[in-house]
Coordinates of C-alpha atoms and ligand atoms in Angstrom, one line a residue:
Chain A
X1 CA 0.0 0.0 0.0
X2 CA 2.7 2.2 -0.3
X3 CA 0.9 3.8 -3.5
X4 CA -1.3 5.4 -1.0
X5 CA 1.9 7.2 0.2
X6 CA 2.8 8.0 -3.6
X7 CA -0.2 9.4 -4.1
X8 CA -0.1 11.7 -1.0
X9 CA 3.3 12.9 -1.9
X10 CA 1.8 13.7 -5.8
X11 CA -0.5 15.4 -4.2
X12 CA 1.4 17.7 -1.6
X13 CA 4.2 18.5 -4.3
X14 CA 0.9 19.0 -6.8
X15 CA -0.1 21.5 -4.4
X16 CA 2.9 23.4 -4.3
X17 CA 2.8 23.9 -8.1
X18 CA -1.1 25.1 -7.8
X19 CA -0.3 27.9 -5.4
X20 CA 2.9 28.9 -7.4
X21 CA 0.4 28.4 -10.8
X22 CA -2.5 30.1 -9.3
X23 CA 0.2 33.3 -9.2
X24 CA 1.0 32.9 -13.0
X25 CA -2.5 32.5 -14.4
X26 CA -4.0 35.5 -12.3
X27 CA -1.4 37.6 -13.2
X28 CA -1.9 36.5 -17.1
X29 CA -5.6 36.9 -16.7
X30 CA -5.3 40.3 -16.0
X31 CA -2.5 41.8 -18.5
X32 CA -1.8 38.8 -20.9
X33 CA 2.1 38.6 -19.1
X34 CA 3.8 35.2 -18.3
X35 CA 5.4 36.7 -15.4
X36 CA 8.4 34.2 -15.4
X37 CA 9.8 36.5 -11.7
X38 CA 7.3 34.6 -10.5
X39 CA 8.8 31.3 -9.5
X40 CA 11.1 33.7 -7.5
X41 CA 8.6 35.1 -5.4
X42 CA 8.2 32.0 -4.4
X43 CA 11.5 31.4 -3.4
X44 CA 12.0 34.8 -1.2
X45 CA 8.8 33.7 0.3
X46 CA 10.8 30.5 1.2
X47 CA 13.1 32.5 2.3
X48 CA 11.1 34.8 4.5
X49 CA 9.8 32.1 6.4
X50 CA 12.9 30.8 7.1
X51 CA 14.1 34.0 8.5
X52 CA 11.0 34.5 10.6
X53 CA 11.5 31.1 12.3
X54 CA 15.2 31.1 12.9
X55 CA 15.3 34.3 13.6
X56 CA 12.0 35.7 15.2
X57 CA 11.2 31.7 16.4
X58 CA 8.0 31.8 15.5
X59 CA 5.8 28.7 14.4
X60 CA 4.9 27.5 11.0
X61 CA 1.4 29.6 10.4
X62 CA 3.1 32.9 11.8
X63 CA 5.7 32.2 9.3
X64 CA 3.5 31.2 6.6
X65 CA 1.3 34.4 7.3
X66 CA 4.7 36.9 7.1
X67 CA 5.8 35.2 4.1
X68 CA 2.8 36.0 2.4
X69 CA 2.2 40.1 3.8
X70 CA 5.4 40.5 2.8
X71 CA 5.6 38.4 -1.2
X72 CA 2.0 40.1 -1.5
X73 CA 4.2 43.6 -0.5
X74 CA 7.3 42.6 -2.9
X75 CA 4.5 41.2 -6.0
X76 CA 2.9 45.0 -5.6
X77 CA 6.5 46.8 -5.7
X78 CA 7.7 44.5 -9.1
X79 CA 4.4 45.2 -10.9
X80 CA 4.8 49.2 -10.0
X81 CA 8.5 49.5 -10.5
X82 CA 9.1 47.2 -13.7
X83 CA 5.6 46.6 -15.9
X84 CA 3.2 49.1 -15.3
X85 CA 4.9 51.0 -17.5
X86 CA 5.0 48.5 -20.1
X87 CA 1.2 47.9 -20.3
X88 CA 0.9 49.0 -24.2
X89 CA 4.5 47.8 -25.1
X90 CA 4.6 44.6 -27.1
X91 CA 4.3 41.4 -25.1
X92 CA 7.9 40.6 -26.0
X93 CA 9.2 43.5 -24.1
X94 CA 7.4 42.6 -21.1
X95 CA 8.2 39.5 -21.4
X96 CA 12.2 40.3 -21.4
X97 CA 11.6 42.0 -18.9
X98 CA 9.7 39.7 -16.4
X99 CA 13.2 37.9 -17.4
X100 CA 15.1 40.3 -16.4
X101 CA 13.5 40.8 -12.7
X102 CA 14.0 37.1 -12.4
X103 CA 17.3 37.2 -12.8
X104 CA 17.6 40.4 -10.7
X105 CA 16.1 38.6 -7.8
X106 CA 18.0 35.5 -7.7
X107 CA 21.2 37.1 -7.9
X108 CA 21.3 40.3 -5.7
X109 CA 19.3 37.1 -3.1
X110 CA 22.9 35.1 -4.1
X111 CA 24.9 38.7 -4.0
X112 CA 23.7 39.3 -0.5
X113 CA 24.1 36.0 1.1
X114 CA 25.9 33.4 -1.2
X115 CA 24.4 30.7 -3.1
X116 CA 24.0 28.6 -0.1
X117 CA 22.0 25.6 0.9
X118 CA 19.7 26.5 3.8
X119 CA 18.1 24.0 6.2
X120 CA 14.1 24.6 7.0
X121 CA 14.2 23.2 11.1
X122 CA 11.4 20.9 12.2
X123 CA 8.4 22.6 12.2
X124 CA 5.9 20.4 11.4
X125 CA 4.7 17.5 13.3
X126 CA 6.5 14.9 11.5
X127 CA 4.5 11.4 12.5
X128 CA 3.2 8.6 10.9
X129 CA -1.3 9.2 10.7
X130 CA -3.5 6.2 9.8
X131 CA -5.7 6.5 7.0
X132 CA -8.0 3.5 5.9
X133 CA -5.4 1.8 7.2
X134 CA -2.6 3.5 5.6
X135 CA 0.2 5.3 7.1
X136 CA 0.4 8.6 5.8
X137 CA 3.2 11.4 6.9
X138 CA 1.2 14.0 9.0
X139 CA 3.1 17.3 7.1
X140 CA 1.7 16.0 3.9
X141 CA -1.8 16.2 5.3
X142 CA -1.1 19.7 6.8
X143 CA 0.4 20.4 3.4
X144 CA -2.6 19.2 1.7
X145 CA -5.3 21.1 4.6
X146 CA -3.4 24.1 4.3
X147 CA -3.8 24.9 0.2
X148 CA -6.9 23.7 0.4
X149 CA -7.8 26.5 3.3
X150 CA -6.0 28.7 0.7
X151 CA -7.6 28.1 -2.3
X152 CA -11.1 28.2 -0.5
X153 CA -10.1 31.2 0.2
X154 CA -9.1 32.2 -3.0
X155 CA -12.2 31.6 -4.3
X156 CA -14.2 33.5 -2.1
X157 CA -11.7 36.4 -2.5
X158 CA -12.5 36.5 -6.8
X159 CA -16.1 35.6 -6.3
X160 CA -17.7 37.3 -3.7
X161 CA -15.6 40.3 -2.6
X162 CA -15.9 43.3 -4.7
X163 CA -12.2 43.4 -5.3
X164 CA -12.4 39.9 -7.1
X165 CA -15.3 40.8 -9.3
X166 CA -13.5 43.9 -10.3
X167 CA -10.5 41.4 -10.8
X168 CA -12.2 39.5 -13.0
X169 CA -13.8 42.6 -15.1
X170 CA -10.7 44.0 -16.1
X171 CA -9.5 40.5 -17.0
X172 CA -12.6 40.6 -19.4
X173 CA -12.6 44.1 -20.9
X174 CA -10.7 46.4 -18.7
X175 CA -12.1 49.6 -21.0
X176 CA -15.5 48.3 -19.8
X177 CA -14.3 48.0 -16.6
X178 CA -13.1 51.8 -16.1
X179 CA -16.5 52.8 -17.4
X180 CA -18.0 51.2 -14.6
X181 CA -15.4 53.6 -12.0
X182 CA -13.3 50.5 -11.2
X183 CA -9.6 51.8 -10.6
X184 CA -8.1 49.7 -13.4
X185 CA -4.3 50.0 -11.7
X186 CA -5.6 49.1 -8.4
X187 CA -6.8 45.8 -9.7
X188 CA -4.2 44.8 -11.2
X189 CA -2.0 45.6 -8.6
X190 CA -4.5 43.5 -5.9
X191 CA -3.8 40.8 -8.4
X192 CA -0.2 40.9 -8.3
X193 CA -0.3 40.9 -3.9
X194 CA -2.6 38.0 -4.2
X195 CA -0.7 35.6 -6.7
X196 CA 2.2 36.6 -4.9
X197 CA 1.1 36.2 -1.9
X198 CA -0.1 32.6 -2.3
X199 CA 3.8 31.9 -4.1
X200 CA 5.2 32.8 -0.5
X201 CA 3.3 30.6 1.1
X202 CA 4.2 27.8 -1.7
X203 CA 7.5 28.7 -0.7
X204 CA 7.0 28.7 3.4
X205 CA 5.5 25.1 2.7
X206 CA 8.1 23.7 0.2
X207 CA 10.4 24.8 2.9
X208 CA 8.8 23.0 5.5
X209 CA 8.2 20.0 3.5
X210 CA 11.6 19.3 1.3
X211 CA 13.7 21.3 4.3
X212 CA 16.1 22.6 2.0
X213 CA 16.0 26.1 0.2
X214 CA 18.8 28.1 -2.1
X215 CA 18.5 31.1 -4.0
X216 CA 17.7 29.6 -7.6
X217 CA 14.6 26.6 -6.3
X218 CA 12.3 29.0 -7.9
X219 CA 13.4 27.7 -11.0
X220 CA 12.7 24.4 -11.7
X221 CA 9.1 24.8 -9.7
X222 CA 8.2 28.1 -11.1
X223 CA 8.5 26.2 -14.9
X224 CA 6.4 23.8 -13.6
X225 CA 3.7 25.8 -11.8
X226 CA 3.9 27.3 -15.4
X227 CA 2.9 24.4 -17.0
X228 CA 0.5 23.4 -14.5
X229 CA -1.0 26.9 -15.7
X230 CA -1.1 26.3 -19.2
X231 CA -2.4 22.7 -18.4
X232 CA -5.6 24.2 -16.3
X233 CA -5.6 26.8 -19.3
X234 CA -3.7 29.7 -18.9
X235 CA -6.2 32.5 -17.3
X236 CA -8.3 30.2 -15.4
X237 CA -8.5 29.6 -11.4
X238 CA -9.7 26.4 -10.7
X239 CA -7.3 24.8 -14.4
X240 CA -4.5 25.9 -12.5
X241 CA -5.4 24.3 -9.2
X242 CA -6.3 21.2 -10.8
X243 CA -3.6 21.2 -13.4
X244 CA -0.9 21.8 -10.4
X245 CA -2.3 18.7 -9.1
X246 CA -2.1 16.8 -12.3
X247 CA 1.0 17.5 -12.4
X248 CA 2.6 16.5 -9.3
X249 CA 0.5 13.6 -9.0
X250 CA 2.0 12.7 -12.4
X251 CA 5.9 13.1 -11.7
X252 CA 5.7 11.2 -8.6
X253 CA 3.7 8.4 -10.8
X254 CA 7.2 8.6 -13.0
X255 CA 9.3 8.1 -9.9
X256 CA 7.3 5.4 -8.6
X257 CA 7.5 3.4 -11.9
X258 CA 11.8 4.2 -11.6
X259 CA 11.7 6.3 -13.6
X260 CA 13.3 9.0 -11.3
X261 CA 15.3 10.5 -14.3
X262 CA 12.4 10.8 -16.2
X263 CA 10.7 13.2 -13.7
X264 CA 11.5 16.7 -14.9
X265 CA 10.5 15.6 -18.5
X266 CA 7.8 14.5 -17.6
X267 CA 6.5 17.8 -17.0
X268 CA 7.6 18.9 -20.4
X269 CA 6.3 16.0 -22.3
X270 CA 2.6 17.1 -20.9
X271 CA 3.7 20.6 -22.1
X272 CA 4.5 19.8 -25.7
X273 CA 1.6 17.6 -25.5
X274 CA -0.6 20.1 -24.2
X275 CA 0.4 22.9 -26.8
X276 CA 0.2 20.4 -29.7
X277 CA -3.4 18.9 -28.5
X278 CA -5.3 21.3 -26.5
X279 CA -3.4 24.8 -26.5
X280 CA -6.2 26.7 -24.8
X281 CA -5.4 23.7 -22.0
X282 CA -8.3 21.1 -20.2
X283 CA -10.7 24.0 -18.9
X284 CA -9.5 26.6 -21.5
X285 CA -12.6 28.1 -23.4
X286 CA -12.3 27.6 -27.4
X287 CA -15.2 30.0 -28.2
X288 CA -14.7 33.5 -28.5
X289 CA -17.6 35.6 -26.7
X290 CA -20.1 37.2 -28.8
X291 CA -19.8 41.2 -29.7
Chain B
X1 CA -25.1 70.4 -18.5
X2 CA -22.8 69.4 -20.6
X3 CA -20.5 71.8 -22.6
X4 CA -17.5 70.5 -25.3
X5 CA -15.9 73.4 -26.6
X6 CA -13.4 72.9 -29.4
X7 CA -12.2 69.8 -28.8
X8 CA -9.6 67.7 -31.0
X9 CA -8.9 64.1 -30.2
X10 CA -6.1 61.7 -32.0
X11 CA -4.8 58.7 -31.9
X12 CA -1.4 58.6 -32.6
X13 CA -0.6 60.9 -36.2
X14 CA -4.5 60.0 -36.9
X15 CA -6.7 63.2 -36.3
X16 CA -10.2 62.0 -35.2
X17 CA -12.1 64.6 -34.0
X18 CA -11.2 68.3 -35.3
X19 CA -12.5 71.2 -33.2
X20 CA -15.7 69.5 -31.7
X21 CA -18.4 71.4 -30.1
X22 CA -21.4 70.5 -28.4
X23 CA -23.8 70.8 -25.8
X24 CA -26.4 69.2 -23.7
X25 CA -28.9 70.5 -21.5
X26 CA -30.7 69.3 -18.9
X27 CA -33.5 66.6 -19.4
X28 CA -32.6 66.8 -22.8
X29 CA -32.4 64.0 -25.4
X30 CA -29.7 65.0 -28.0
X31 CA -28.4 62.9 -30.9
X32 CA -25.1 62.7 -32.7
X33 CA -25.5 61.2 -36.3
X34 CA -22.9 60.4 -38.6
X35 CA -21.1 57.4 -40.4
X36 CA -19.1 55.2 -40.1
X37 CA -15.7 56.0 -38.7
X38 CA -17.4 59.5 -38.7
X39 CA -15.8 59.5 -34.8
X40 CA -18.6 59.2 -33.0
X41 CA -17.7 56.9 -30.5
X42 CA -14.4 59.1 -30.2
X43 CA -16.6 61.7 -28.6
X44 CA -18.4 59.4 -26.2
X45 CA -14.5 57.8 -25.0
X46 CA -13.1 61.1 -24.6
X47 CA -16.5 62.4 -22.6
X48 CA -16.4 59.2 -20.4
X49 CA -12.4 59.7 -19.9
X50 CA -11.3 56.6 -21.7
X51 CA -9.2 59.5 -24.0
X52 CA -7.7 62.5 -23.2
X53 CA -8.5 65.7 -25.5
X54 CA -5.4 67.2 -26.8
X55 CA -6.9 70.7 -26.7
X56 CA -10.3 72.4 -26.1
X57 CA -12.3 71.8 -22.4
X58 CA -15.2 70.0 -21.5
X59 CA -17.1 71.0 -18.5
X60 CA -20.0 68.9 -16.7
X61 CA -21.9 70.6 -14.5
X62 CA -19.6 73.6 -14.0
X63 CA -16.6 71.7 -13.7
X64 CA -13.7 70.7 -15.8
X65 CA -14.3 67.3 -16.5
X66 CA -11.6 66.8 -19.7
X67 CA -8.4 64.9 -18.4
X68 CA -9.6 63.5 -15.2
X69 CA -9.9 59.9 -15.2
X70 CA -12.8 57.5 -16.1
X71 CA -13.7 56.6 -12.8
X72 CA -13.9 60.0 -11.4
X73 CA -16.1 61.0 -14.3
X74 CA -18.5 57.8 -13.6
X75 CA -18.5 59.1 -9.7
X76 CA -19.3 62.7 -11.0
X77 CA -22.9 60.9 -12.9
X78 CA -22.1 60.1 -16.7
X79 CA -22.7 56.2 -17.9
X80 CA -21.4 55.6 -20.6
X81 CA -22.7 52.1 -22.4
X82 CA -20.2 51.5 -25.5
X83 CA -20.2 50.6 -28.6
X84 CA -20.8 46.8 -29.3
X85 CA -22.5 46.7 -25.6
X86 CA -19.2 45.0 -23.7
X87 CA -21.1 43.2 -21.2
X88 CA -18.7 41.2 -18.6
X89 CA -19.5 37.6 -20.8
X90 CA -17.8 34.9 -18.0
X91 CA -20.0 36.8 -15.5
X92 CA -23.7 36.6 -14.2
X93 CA -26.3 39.0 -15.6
X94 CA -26.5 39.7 -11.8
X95 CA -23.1 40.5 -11.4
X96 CA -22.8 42.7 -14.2
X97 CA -25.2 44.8 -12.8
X98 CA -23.5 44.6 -9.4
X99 CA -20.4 45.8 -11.1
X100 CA -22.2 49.1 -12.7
X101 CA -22.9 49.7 -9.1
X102 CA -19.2 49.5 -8.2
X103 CA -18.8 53.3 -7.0
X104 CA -21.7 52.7 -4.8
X105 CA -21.8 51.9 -0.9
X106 CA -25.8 51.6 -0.6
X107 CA -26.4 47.9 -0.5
X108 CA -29.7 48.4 0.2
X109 CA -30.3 50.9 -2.4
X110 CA -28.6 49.1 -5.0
X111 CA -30.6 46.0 -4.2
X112 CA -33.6 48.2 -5.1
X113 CA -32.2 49.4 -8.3
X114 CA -31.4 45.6 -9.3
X115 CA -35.4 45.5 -8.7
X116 CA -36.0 48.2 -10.7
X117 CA -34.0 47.2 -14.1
X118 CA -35.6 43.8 -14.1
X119 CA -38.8 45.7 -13.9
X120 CA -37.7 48.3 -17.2
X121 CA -36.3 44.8 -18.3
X122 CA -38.1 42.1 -17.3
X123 CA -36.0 39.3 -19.3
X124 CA -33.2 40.0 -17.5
X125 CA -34.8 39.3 -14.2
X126 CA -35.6 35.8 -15.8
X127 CA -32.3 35.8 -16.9
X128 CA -30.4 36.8 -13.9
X129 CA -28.3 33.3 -13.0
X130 CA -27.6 33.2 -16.8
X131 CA -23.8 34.2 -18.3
X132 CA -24.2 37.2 -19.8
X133 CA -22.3 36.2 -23.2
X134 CA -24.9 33.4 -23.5
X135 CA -27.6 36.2 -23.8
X136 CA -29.1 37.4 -27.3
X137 CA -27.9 40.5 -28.9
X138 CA -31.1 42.4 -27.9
X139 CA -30.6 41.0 -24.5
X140 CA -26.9 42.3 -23.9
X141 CA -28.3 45.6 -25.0
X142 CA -30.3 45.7 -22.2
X143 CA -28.5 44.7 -20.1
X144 CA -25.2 47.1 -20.9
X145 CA -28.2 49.8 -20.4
X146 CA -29.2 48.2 -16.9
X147 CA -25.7 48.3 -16.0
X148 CA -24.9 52.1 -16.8
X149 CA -27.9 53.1 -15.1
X150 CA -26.9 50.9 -12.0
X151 CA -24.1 54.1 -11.2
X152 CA -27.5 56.4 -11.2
X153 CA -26.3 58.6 -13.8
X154 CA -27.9 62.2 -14.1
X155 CA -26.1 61.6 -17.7
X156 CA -26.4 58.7 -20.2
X157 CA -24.3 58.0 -23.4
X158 CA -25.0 55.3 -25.4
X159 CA -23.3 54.6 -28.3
X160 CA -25.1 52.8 -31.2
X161 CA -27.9 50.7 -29.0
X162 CA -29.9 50.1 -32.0
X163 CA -26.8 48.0 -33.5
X164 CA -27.8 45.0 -35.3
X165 CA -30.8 44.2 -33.6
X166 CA -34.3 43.5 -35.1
X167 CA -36.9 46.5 -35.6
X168 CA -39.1 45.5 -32.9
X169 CA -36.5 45.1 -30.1
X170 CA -35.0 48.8 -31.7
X171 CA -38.5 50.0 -30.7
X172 CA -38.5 48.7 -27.7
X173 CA -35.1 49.8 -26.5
X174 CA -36.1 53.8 -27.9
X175 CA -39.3 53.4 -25.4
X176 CA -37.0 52.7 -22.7
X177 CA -34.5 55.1 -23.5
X178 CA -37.8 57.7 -23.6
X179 CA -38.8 56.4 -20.2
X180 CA -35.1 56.7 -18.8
X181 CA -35.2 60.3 -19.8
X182 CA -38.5 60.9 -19.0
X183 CA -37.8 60.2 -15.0
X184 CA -35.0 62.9 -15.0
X185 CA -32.4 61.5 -16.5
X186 CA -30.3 63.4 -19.7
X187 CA -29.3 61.5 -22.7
X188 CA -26.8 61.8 -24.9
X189 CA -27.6 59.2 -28.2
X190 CA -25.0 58.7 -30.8
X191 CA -26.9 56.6 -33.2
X192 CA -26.4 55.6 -37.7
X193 CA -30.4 55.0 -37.4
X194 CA -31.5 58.5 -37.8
X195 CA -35.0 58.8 -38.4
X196 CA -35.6 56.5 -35.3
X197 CA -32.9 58.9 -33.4
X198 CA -34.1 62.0 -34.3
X199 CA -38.0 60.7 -33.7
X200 CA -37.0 60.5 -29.7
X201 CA -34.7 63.4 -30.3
X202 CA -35.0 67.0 -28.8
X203 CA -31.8 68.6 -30.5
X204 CA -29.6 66.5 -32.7
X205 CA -25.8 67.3 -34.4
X206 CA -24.0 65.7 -37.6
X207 CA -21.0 64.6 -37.5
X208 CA -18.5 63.8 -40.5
X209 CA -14.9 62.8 -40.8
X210 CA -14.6 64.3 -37.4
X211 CA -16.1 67.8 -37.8
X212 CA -19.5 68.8 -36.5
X213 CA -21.6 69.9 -40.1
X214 CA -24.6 70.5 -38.9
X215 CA -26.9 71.0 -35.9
X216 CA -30.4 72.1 -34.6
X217 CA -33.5 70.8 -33.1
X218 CA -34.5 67.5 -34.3
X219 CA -37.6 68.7 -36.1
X220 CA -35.0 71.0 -38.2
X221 CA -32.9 67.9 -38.7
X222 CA -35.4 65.8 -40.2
X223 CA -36.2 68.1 -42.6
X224 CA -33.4 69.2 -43.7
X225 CA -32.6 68.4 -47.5
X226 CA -28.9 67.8 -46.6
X227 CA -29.6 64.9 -43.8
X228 CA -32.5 63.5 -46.4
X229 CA -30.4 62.9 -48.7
X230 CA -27.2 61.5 -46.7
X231 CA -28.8 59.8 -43.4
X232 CA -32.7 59.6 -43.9
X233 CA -32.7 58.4 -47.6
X234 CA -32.5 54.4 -47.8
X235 CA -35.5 54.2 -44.5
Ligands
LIG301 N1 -8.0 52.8 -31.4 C1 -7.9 53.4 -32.6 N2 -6.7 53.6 -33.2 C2 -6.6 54.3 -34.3 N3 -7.6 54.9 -35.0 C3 -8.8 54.7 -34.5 C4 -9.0 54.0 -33.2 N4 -10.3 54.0 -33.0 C5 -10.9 54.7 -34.0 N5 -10.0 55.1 -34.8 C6 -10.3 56.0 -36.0 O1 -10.9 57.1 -35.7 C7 -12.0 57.5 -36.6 C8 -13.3 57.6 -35.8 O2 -13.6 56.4 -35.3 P1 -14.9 56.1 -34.4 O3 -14.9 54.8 -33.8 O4 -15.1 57.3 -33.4 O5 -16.1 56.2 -35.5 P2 -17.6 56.0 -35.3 O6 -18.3 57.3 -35.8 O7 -18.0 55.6 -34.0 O8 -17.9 54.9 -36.4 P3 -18.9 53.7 -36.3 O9 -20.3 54.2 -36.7 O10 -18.4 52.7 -37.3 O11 -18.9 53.1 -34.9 C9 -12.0 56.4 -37.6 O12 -11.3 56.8 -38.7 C10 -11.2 55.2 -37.0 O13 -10.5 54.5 -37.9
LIG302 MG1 -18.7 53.9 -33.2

């Protein structure tokens, strides 16, 4: 029955890429960018709550909660500094330069402190739980309660709260939007704190989870999450929760099969497949709305 | 009311309205005519802030309205429902007209006003779960009209409402528009369907290749040889 285990672990890792993807198809949603700084966010979020409990000792949620205040803080200032001023440039440009900040981030983080390993202490119960007679790690079913808490509350956040209806107004006609008096910038700026904020506290529980953190694991995941994006179809909420899981269920499927090498490609494969079979991604909308 | 003195409006090196002019009074229904690409909807975008007026002023009710930003202009009581409707298509009929009430803090009151549009439009109300990019032409009309007046407007623009929809639902939508106006509210009606424009119509202007050509009382309009010949002609 260790499968049951596999599965579990798909899951938390799947989880991790849904917060991080969640990030990247809000953001896209909003102003058409693939914000590829993204993954990075994540990884000073990871870095945040490391500082907050080796330094401040605090537990895992006040960690978690700082990591996100402060990503959501750091999203607002990128957006501001680097691409509102791009809005009517080609996407090209922006995209350089969501390159750009990426790079900017992970080495003034590898300027500043070195390109170091850093070790996440204990702080997660780390037992065995039994579930239908399964043992199951206890952090991976905190992992899994904790994004789902999240992306509850995500939900709520773009479906009931008037910032999330105006989010999703200028993500459908932002002209249309102004001329209802919503503060285009504003949105888009509450988008960037949100996605961000959720990539810190991706980051806070890859930390607790895999323990170690350096300045370039935004990488690797942040590709990913972006996939997991484009497999949800890029743009839409709930496809890049459920491709994030896909994902991660998927890889650790790879692993369990032996074919560890064969992990990261994975990911890819689905990518290329995705693009050549179903660009617009599994809950990506075909039809164009009627004028 | 309303006052645009000598306006000009580009976009980029192309020069689409050239020294524009108008007014509207209060409780008034006035009409802009014109053709296509005359720059029509120009005038309503720059009114409602979406562009900025390289020279020349418009002032709304005694204050400068030309440069400040769509949002404050929506606050200050000018709707604006554009060209080609633009109703929020992922989203409820419901929540569209939430969102035209998106300046408002009056949950109560804009409860009642939700009451009221399905009463002026009572498919919507029977429609109100549905996606609004699932509704009929006519239907999106209506509700891109419920929307604007949703922000209370003491202003309306609408921009082409007659667009591609069948006579009868044109007729209908001209009552409501008369019936919008009639309970205080001013109308500003940029429209290619003259004669039913100018039929509603207490003052009306022509517009062509950016320039105002021609204005008057509606009555004047519709009999004037010129706008016979070039708007009135084919109906
Ligand atoms: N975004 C834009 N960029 C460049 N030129 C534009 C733009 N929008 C409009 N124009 C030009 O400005 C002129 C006026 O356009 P406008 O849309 O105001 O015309 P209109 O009178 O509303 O026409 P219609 O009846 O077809 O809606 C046209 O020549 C058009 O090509
Ligand atoms: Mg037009």
């Amino acid at each position: 029955m260790e499968w049951i285990q596999q599965l579990v672990n798909g899951i938390s890792v799947g989880s991790i890429y849904a917060l991080i993807a969640l990030g990247y198809t809000m953001v896209y949603g909003i102003i058409k960018l693939i914000n590829f700084a993204h993954g990075d966010v994540f990884m000073l979020g990871a870095f945040i709550g490391f500082f907050a409990i080796t330094r401040w000792d605090v537990g895992f949620l006040p960690a978690l909660i700082i990591s996100m205040v402060l990503c959501a803080i750091i999203g607002v200032i990128i957006e501001r500094v680097a691409y509102k001023r791009l809005r009517s440039a080609t996407r090209i440009a922006a995209l350089i330069t969501a390159i750009g900040v990426s790079f900017l981030i992970e080495y003034t983080m590898i300027f500043f402190r070195g390109p170091g390993l850093e070790t996440y202490p204990e702080v997660l119960p780390n037992t065995s739980i039994d579930v239908f007679g399964v043992s199951v790690s206890s952090k991976s079913i905190l992992i899994l309660i904790v994004t789902i808490i999240l992306m509850i509350l995500l939900q709520f956040i773009v479906h009931k709260t008037k910032i999330g209806k105006a989010m999703r107004a200028v993500s459908l006609d932002a002209d249309a939007a102004r001329l209802m008096g919503i503060n285009v910038d504003n949105t888009i700026s509450a988008t960037f704190a949100i996605g961000s904020a959720l990539a810190g506290a991706a980051g806070v529980i890859f930390g607790a989870y895999y323990t170690r953190i350096e300045p370039l694991m935004g990488v690797l995941p942040g590709l990913k999450a972006f996939i997991a994006a484009v497999l949800g179809g890029i743009g839409n909420i709930p496809g890049a929760m459920v491709g994030g899981l896909v994902l991660g269920v998927v890889e650790t499927v790879v692993s369990a099969f032996g074919f560890s090498l064969w992990r990261d490609a994975a990911a890819f494969i689905i990518l290329i497949l995705i693009l050549i079979l179903k660009p617009s991604g599994l809950f990506g909308k075909n039809t164009r709305e009627k004028v | 009311m309303l006052k645009v003195n000598n306006i000009d409006v580009f976009y980029g090196n192309i020069h689409a309205l050239k020294d524009v002019s108008i007014e509207v009074n209060e409780s008034e229904i006035v009409t802009l005519i014109g053709a296509n690409g005359a720059g029509k909807s120009t005038l309503l975008k720059t009114l409602s802030g979406l562009l900025k007026p390289k020279s020349g002023t418009i002032s709304y009710l005694s204050q400068q309205i030309n440069g400040k930003q769509a949002q404050a202009i929506v606050k200050s009581g000018i709707s604006h429902v554009p060209e080609g409707r633009r109703v929020f298509s992922n989203m409820t009929v419901e929540e569209n007209l939430e969102l035209g009430a998106y300046l408002r803090k009056d949950r109560d009151g804009i409860k009642k006003d939700i009451a009221n549009v399905y009463d002026l439009f009572p498919i919507l109300g029977e429609r109100r779960k549905q996606q609004s990019g699932t509704l009929s032409g006519g239907e999106q009309q209506m509700l891109a009209m419920g929307r604007a007046l949703m922000a209370k407007p003491k202003l309306l623009l609408l921009d082409e409402p007659s667009m591609g929809l069948a006579p009868l639902i044109v007729k209908q939508i001209f009552e409501i528009i008369q019936m919008v106006n009639q309970q205080g509210t001013t109308v500003l009606l940029v429209e290619q369907n003259a004669n039913m424009a100018l039929s509603i119509a207490d003052r009306a202007y022509v517009i062509e290749t950016g320039k105002i050509v021609l204005s008057g009382t509606a009555k004047e309009l519709q009999e004037s040889e010129q706008v016979k010949a070039a708007y009135l002609g084919a109906l």
